Amino acid sequence: MNRNEAIKRFHDGDDTFAELIDDSQPVELPAPDTDVPMVSRSVRLPMDTYERVRAAAEARGIGVTTLMRQWIEAGLADLDDSATVSLADVRRALASLSRPTAA
């Protein structure tokens, strides 16, 4: 059956298509990786910037979008003074304070 014939049959009330849909097996969709609803947005980046982000994500063992989301969340936290700091960063900062500086 070609496209035009299928359209004509559909508009004439032919329920062959409904039978095809009704007889199909249910599909198991993958579970979302988060309980928080997410919104997808497109961001245009220069290629060299994207490559730097990709390399940084790879070095951390996470995906590019995960790293971008972390950076955005950290930036927003800075705006409202609710920034969180990793324990490793705090330890490094404290360790640098206890070292004598060269005079």
Short mmCIF file of C-alpha atoms in Angstrom, two decimals:
data_model
loop_
_atom_site.label_atom_id
_atom_site.label_comp_id
_atom_site.label_asym_id
_atom_site.label_seq_id
_atom_site.Cartn_x
_atom_site.Cartn_y
_atom_site.Cartn_z
CA MET A 1 0.00 0.00 0.00
CA ASN A 2 1.44 3.41 -0.93
CA ARG A 3 1.16 6.63 1.06
CA ASN A 4 -1.77 8.09 -0.88
CA GLU A 5 -3.77 4.87 -0.60
CA ALA A 6 -3.06 4.68 3.13
CA ILE A 7 -4.22 8.29 3.63
CA LYS A 8 -7.40 7.67 1.63
CA ARG A 9 -8.20 4.50 3.57
CA PHE A 10 -7.59 6.32 6.86
CA HIS A 11 -9.90 9.20 5.90
CA ASP A 12 -12.54 6.73 4.68
CA GLY A 13 -12.66 5.24 8.17
CA ASP A 14 -10.65 2.09 7.50
CA ASP A 15 -9.63 0.79 10.93
CA THR A 16 -6.78 -1.41 9.68
CA PHE A 17 -4.33 1.03 11.23
CA ALA A 18 -6.06 0.91 14.60
CA GLU A 19 -5.81 -2.89 14.54
CA LEU A 20 -2.08 -2.64 13.84
CA ILE A 21 -1.64 -0.36 16.83
CA ASP A 22 -3.87 -2.45 19.12
CA ASP A 23 -2.02 -5.67 18.28
CA SER A 24 1.43 -4.29 19.00
CA GLN A 25 3.38 -5.42 22.05
CA PRO A 26 3.82 -2.90 24.89
CA VAL A 27 7.25 -1.33 24.96
CA GLU A 28 9.23 -1.10 28.20
CA LEU A 29 10.66 2.41 28.46
CA PRO A 30 13.91 2.95 30.36
CA ALA A 31 13.55 4.44 33.81
CA PRO A 32 14.73 8.04 34.08
CA ASP A 33 18.08 8.47 35.82
CA THR A 34 16.65 11.05 38.22
CA ASP A 35 13.49 11.74 40.19
CA VAL A 36 13.79 15.43 39.34
CA PRO A 37 12.09 16.48 36.11
CA MET A 38 14.68 17.73 33.62
CA VAL A 39 14.46 20.26 30.79
CA SER A 40 16.62 19.91 27.71
CA ARG A 41 18.19 23.09 26.32
CA SER A 42 20.55 23.58 23.42
CA VAL A 43 23.75 25.56 23.97
CA ARG A 44 26.00 26.68 21.13
CA LEU A 45 29.68 26.54 22.07
CA PRO A 46 32.83 27.19 20.08
CA MET A 47 34.48 23.87 19.19
CA ASP A 48 37.58 24.54 21.33
CA THR A 49 35.40 25.35 24.36
CA TYR A 50 33.39 22.17 23.86
CA GLU A 51 36.59 20.11 23.57
CA ARG A 52 37.85 21.57 26.85
CA VAL A 53 34.54 20.74 28.56
CA ARG A 54 34.57 17.23 27.08
CA ALA A 55 38.14 16.66 28.29
CA ALA A 56 37.28 17.95 31.78
CA ALA A 57 34.23 15.66 31.96
CA GLU A 58 36.25 12.68 30.74
CA ALA A 59 38.94 13.36 33.36
CA ARG A 60 36.23 13.27 36.05
CA GLY A 61 34.60 10.15 34.63
CA ILE A 62 31.24 11.86 34.02
CA GLY A 63 29.25 12.97 31.01
CA VAL A 64 29.55 16.40 29.42
CA THR A 65 25.98 17.40 30.31
CA THR A 66 26.47 16.25 33.90
CA LEU A 67 29.56 18.43 34.25
CA MET A 68 27.82 21.41 32.63
CA ARG A 69 24.87 20.96 35.00
CA GLN A 70 27.26 20.87 37.99
CA TRP A 71 28.97 24.07 36.81
CA ILE A 72 25.64 25.83 36.29
CA GLU A 73 24.41 24.76 39.73
CA ALA A 74 27.66 25.95 41.33
CA GLY A 75 27.40 29.30 39.54
CA LEU A 76 23.82 29.75 40.67
CA ALA A 77 24.78 28.84 44.24
CA ASP A 78 27.41 31.61 44.13
CA LEU A 79 24.72 34.08 43.14
CA ASP A 80 22.63 33.39 46.24
CA ASP A 81 25.49 32.66 48.66
CA SER A 82 24.44 29.04 49.05
CA ALA A 83 27.60 27.68 47.43
CA THR A 84 28.71 24.23 48.42
CA VAL A 85 32.37 23.34 48.45
CA SER A 86 33.78 19.86 48.12
CA LEU A 87 35.53 18.46 51.17
CA ALA A 88 38.65 17.86 49.06
CA ASP A 89 38.78 21.59 48.19
CA VAL A 90 38.41 22.54 51.85
CA ARG A 91 41.21 20.19 52.85
CA ARG A 92 43.51 21.59 50.15
CA ALA A 93 42.78 25.15 51.25
CA LEU A 94 43.44 24.32 54.91
CA ALA A 95 46.63 22.46 54.05
CA SER A 96 47.92 25.46 52.10
CA LEU A 97 47.29 27.73 55.12
CA SER A 98 49.39 25.57 57.41
CA ARG A 99 52.44 25.62 55.13
CA PRO A 100 55.03 28.33 55.73
CA THR A 101 55.39 30.65 52.79
CA ALA A 102 58.77 31.46 51.29
CA ALA A 103 59.93 34.97 52.15
#
